[in-house]
PDB file of C-alpha atoms in Angstrom:
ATOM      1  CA  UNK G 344     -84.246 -35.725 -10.980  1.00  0.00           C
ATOM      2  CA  UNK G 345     -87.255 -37.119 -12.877  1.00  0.00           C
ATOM      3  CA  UNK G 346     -88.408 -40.253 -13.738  1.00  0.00           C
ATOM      4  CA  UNK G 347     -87.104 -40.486 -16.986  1.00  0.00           C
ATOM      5  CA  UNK G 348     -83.687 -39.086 -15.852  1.00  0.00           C
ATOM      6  CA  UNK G 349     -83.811 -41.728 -12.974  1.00  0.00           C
ATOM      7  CA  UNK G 350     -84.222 -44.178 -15.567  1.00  0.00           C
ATOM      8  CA  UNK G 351     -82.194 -43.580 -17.787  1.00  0.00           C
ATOM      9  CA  UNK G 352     -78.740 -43.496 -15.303  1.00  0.00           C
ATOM     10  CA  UNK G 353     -79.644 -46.140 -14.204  1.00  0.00           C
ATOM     11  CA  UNK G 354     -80.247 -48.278 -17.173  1.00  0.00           C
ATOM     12  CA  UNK G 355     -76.735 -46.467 -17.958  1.00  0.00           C
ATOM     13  CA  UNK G 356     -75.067 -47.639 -14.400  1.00  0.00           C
ATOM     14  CA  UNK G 357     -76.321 -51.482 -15.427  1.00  0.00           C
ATOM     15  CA  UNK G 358     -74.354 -51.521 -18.682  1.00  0.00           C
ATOM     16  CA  UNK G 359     -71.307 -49.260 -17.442  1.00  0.00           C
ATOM     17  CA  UNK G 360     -70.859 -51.327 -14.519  1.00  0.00           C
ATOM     18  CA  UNK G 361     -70.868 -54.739 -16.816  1.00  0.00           C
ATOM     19  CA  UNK G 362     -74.232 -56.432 -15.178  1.00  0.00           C
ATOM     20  CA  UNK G 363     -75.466 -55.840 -19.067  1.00  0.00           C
ATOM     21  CA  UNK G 364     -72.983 -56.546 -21.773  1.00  0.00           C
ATOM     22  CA  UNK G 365     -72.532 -55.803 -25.008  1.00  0.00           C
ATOM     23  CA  UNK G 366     -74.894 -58.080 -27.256  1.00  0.00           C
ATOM     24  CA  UNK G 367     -76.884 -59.010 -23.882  1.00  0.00           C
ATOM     25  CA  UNK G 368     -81.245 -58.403 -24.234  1.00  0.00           C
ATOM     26  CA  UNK G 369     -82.834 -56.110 -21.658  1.00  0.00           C
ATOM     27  CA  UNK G 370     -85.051 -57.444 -19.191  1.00  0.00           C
ATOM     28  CA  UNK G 371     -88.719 -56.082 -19.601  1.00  0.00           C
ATOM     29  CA  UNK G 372     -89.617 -52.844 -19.332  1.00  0.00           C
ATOM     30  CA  UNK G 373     -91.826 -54.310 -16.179  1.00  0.00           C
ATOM     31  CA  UNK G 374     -88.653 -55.489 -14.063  1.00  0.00           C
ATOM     32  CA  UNK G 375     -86.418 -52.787 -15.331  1.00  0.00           C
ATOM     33  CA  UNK G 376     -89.135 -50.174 -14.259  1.00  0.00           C
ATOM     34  CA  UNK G 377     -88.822 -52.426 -10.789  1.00  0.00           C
ATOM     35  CA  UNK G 378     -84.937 -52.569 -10.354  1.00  0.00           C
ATOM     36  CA  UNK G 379     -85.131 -48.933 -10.769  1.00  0.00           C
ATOM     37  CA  UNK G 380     -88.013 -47.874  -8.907  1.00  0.00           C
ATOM     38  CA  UNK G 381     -89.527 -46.069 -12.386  1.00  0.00           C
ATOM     39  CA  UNK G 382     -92.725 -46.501 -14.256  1.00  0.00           C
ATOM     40  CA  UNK G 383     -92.447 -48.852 -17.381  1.00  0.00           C
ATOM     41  CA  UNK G 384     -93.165 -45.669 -19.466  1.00  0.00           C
ATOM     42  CA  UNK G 385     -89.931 -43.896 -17.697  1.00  0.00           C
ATOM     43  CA  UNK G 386     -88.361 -47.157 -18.975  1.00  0.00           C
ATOM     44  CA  UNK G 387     -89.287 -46.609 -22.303  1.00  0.00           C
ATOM     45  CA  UNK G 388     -88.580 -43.348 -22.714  1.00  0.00           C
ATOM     46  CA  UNK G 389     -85.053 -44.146 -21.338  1.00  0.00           C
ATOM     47  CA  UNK G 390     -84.338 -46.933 -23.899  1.00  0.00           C
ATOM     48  CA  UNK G 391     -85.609 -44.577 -27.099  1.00  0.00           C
ATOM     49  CA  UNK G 392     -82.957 -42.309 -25.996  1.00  0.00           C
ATOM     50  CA  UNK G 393     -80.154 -44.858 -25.388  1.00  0.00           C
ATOM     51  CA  UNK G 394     -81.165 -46.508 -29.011  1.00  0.00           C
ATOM     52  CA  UNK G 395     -80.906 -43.374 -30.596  1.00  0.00           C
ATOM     53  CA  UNK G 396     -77.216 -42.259 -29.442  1.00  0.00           C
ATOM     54  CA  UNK G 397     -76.463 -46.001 -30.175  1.00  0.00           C
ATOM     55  CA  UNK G 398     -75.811 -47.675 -26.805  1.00  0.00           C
ATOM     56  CA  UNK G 399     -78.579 -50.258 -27.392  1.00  0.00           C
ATOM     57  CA  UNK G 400     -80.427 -51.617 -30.067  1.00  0.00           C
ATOM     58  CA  UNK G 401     -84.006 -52.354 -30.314  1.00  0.00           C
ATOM     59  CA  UNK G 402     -85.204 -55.470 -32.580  1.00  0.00           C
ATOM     60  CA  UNK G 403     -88.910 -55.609 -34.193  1.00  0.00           C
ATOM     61  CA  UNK G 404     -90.505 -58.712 -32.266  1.00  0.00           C
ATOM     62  CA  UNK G 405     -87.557 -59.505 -30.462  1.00  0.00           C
ATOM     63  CA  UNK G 406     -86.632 -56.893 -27.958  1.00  0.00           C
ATOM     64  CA  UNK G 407     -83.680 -54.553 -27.056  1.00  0.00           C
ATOM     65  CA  UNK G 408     -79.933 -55.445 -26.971  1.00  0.00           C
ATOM     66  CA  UNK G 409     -77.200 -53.884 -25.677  1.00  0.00           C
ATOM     67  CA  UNK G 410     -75.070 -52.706 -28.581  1.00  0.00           C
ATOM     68  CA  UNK G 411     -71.336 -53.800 -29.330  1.00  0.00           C
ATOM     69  CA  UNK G 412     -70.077 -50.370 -27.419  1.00  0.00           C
ATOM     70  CA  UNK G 413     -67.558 -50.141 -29.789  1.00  0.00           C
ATOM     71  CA  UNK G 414     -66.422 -46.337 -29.570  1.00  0.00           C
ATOM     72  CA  UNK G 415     -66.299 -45.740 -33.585  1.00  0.00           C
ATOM     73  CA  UNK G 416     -70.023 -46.333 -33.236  1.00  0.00           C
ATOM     74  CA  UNK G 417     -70.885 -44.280 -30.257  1.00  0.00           C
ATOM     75  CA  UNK G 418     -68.749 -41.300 -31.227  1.00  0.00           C
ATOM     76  CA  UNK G 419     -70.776 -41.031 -34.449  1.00  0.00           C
ATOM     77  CA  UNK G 420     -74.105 -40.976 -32.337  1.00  0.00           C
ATOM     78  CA  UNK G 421     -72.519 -37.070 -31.257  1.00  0.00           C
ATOM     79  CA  UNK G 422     -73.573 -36.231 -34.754  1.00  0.00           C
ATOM     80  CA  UNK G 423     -77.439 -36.075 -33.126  1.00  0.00           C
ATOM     81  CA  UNK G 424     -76.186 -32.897 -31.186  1.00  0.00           C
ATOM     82  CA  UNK G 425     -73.168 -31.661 -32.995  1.00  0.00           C
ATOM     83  CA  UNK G 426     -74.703 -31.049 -36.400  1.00  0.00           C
ATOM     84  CA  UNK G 427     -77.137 -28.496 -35.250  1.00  0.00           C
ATOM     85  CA  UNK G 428     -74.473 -26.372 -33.714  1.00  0.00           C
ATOM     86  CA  UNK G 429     -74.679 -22.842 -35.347  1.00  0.00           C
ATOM     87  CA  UNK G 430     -72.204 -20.785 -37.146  1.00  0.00           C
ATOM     88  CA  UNK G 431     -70.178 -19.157 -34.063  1.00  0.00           C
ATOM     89  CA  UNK G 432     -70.057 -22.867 -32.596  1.00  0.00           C
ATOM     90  CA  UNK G 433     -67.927 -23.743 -35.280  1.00  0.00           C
ATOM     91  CA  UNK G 434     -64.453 -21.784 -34.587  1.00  0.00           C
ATOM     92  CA  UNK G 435     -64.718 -24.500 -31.551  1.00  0.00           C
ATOM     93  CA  UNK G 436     -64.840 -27.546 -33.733  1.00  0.00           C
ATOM     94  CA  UNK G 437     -62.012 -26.497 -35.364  1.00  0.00           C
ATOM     95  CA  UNK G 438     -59.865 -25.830 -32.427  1.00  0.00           C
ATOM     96  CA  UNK G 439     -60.163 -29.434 -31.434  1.00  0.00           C
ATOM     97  CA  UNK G 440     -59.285 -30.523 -34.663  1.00  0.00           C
ATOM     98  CA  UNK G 441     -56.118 -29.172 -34.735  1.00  0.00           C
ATOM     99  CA  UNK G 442     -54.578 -31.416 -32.123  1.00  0.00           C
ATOM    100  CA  UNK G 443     -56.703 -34.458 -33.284  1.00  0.00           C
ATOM    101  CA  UNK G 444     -55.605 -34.008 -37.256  1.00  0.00           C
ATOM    102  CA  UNK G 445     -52.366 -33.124 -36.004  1.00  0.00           C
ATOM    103  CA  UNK G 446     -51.740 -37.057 -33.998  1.00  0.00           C
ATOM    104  CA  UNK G 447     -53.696 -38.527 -36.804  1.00  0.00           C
ATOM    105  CA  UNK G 448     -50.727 -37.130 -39.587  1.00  0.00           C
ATOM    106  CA  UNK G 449     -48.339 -38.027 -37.099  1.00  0.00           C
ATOM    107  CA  UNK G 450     -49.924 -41.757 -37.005  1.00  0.00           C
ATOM    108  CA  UNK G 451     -50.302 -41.725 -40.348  1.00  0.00           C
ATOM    109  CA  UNK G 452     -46.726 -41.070 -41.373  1.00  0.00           C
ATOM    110  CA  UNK G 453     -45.867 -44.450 -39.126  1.00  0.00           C
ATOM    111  CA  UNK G 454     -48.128 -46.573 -40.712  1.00  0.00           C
ATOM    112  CA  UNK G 455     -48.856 -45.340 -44.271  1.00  0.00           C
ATOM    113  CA  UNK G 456     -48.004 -47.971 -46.784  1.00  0.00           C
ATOM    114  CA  UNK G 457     -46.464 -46.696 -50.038  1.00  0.00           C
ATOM    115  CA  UNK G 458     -49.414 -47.055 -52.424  1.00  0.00           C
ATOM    116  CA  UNK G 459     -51.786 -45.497 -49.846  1.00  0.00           C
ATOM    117  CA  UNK G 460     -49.691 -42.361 -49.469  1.00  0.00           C
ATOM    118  CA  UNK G 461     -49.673 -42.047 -53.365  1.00  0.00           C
ATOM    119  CA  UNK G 462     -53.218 -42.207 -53.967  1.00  0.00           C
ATOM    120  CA  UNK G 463     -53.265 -39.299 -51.348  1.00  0.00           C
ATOM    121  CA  UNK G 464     -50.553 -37.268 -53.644  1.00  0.00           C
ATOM    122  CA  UNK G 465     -52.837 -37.878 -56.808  1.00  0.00           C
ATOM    123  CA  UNK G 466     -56.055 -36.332 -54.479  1.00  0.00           C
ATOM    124  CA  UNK G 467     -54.210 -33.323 -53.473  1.00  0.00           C
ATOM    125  CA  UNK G 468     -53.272 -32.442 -57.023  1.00  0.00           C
ATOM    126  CA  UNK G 469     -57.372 -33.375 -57.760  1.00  0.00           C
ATOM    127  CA  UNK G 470     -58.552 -31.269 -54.762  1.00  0.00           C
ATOM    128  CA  UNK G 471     -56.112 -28.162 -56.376  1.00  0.00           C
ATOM    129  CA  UNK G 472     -57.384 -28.471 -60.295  1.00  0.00           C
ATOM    130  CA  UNK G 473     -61.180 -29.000 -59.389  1.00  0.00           C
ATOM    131  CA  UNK G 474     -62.806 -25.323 -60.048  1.00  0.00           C
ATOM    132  CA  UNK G 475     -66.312 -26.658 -58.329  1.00  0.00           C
ATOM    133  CA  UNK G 476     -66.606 -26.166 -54.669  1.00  0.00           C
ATOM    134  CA  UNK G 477     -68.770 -28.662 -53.346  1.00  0.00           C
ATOM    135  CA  UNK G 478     -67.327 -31.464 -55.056  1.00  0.00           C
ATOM    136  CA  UNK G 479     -63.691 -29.786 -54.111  1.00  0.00           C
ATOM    137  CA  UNK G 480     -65.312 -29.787 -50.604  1.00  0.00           C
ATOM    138  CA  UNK G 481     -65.951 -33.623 -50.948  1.00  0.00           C
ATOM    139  CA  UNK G 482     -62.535 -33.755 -52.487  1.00  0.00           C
ATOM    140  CA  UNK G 483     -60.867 -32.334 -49.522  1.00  0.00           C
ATOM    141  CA  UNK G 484     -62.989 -34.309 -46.774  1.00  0.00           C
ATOM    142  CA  UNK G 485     -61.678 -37.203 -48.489  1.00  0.00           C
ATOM    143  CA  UNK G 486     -58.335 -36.716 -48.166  1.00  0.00           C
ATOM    144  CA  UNK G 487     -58.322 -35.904 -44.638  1.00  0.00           C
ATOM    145  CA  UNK G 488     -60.543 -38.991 -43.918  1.00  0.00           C
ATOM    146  CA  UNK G 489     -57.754 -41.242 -45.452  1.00  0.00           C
ATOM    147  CA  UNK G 490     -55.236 -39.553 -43.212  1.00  0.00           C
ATOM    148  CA  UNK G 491     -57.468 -40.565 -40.112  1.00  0.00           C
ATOM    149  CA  UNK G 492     -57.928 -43.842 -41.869  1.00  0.00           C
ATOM    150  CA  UNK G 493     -54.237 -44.650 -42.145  1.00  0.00           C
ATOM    151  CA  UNK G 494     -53.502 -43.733 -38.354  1.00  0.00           C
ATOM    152  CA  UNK G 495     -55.411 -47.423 -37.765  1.00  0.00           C
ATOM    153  CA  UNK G 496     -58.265 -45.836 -34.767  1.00  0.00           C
ATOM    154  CA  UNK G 497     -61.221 -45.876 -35.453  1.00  0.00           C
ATOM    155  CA  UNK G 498     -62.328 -43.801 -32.673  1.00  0.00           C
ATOM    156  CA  UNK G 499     -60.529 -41.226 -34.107  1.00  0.00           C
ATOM    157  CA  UNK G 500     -61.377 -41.362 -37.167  1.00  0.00           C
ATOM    158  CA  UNK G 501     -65.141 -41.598 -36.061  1.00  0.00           C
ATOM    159  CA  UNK G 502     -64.716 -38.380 -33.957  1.00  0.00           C
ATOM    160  CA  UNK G 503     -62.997 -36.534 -36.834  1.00  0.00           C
ATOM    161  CA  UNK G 504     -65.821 -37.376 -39.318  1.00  0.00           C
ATOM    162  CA  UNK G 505     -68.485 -35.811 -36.694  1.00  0.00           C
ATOM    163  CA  UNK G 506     -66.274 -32.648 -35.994  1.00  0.00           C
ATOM    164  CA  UNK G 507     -65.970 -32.142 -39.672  1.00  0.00           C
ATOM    165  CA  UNK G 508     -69.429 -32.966 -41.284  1.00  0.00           C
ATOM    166  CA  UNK G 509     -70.418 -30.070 -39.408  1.00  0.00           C
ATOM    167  CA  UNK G 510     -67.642 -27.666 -40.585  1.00  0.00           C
ATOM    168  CA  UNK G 511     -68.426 -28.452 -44.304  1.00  0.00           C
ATOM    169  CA  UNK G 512     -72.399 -27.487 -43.855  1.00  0.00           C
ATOM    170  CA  UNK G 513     -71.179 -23.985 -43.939  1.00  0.00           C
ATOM    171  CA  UNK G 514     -69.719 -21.894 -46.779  1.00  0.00           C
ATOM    172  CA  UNK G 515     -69.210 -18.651 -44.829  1.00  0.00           C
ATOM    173  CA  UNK G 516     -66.362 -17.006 -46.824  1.00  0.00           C
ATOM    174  CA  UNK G 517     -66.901 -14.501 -49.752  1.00  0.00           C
ATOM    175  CA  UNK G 518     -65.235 -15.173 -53.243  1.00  0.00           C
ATOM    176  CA  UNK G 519     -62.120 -13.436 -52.273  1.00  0.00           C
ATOM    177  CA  UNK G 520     -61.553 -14.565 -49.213  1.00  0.00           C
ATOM    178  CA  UNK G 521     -62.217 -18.548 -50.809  1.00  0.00           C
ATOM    179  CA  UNK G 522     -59.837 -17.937 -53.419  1.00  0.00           C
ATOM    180  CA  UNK G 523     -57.029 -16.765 -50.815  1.00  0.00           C
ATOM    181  CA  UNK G 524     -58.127 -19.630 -48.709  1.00  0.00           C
ATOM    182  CA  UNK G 525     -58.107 -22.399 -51.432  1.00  0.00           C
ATOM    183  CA  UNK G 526     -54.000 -21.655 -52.470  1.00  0.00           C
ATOM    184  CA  UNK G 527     -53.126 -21.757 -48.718  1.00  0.00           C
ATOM    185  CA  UNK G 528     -55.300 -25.065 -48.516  1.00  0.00           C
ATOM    186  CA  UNK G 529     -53.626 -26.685 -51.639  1.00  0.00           C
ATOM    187  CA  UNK G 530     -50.262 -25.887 -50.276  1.00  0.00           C
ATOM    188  CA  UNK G 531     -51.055 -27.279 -46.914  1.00  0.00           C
ATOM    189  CA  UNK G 532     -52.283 -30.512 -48.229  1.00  0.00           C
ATOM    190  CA  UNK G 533     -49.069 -30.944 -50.161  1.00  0.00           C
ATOM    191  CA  UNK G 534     -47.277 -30.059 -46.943  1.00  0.00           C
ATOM    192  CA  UNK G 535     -48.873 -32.608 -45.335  1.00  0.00           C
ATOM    193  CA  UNK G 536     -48.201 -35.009 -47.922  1.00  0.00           C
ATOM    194  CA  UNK G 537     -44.441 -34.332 -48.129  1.00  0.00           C
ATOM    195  CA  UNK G 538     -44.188 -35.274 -44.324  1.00  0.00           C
ATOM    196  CA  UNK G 539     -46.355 -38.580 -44.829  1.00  0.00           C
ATOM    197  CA  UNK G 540     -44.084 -39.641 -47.578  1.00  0.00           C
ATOM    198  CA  UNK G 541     -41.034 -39.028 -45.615  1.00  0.00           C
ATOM    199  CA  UNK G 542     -42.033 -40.932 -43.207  1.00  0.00           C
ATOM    200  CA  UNK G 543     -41.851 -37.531 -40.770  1.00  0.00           C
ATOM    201  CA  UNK G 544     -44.325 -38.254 -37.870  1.00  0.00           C
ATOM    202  CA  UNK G 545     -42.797 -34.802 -36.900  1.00  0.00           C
ATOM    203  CA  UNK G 546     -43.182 -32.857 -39.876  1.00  0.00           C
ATOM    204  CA  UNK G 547     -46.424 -34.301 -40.693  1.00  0.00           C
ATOM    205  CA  UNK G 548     -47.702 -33.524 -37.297  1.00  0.00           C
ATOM    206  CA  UNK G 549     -46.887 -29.841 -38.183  1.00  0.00           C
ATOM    207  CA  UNK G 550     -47.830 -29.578 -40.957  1.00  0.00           C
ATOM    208  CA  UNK G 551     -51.476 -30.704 -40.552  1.00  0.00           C
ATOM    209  CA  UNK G 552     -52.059 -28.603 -37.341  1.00  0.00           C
ATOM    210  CA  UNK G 553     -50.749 -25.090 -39.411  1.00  0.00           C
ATOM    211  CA  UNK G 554     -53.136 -26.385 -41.880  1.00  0.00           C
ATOM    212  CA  UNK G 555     -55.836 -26.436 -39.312  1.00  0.00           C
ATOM    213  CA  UNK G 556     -54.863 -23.333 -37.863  1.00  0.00           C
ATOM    214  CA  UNK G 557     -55.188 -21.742 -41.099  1.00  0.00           C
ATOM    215  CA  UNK G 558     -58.830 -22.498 -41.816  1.00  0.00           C
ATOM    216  CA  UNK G 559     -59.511 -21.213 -38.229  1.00  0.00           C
ATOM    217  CA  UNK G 560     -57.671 -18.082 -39.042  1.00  0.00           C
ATOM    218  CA  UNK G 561     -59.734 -17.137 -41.631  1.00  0.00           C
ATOM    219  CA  UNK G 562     -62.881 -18.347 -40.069  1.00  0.00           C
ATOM    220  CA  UNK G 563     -61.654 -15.708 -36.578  1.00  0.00           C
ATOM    221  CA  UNK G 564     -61.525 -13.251 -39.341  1.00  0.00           C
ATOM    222  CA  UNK G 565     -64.473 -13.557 -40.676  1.00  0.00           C
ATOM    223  CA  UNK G 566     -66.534 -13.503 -37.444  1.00  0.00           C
ATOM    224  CA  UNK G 567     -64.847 -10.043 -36.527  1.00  0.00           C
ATOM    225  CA  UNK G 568     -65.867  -8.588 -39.556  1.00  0.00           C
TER     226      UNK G 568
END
């Protein structure tokens, strides 16, 4: 292991095991470097990296903090590694999303208040009229983000938007294909709907993971061809 790895677990091992806490400053890089038997540069190089994926924060003049940990805010660090996945990565993404968007419906259709599941009607029937992509695209991420919104976890919701984000960098699917893919999409979003507004964890459940498993359909399809 090298310095910098050495380092960095253990800077990691000080804040997992609670001797540094969330909003807490560092000590300097001189007695970190001699609690963990690095170089002050090792140090350095070990708190750039933690600052980056969010786990501490580093203030001009001041020093570096442990960040609040809260999950929502580390989950959206994955972004870093997740949005230079390439194409054939992506059938992946969507795989997990299908269980996650699936519990999120299901959450969703618990908790949604009235007025919040008809501003989601009035989207679907915006997503289905709009005749440009990319803002149909933004449309659509939309919707789903106020489904993940409604289930009330922010962690999920967090984890969703990374997973996603990716997904929507790519148009891979010919005119054809789109157009096929677009009326199964619209209908799927109003299935989804219909379970929300019933109150149907079940049927909303379902109804978001065929919607999933749809899109990655298509995308298996288009990766054999």
């Amino acid at each position: 292991m090298s310095a910098r790895e050495t380092a960095l677990h253990g800077l990691r091992a000080l804040i997992a095991d609670g001797e540094l806490r969330p909003g807490d400053k560092l000590p300097s890089e001189g007695e970190l470097g001699e609690q963990l038997g690095v170089s002050r540069g090792s140090v350095r190089e070990a708190i750039r990296t933690l600052s980056a994926l969010g786990v501490l924060e580093t203030r001009h003049g001041s020093g570096s903090y442990v960040s609040s940990l809260r999950p929502a805010d580390l989950i959206r660090g994955l972004s870093l590694t997740v949005d230079v996945l390439p194409l054939d990565a992506i059938l992946e993404l969507v795989e997990i999303r299908r269980p996650l968007e699936a519990h999120a419906a299901s959450i969703a259709a618990a908790r949604g208040d009235d007025a919040l599941l008809a501003g989601l009607t009035d989207l679907v029937e915006r997503i289905a009229e709009c005749p440009d992509h990319d803002e149909a695209s933004r449309l659509d991420h939309e919707f789903h983000m106020r489904i993940a919104e409604l289930a009330g976890n922010a962690a999920l919701t967090s984890l969703l938007e990374v997973l996603r984000s990716r997904t929507r960098q790519y148009r891979i699917f010919d005119d054809e294909d789109a157009a096929q893919l677009k009326i199964l999409s619209d209908a799927g979003h109003r299935a989804i709907v219909r379970g929300l507004i019933a109150r149907d964890p079940a049927a909303a459940s379902a109804a978001a993971a065929g919607h999933v498993a749809q899109t990655e359909f298509w995308l298996r399809k288009q990766m054999s061809e």
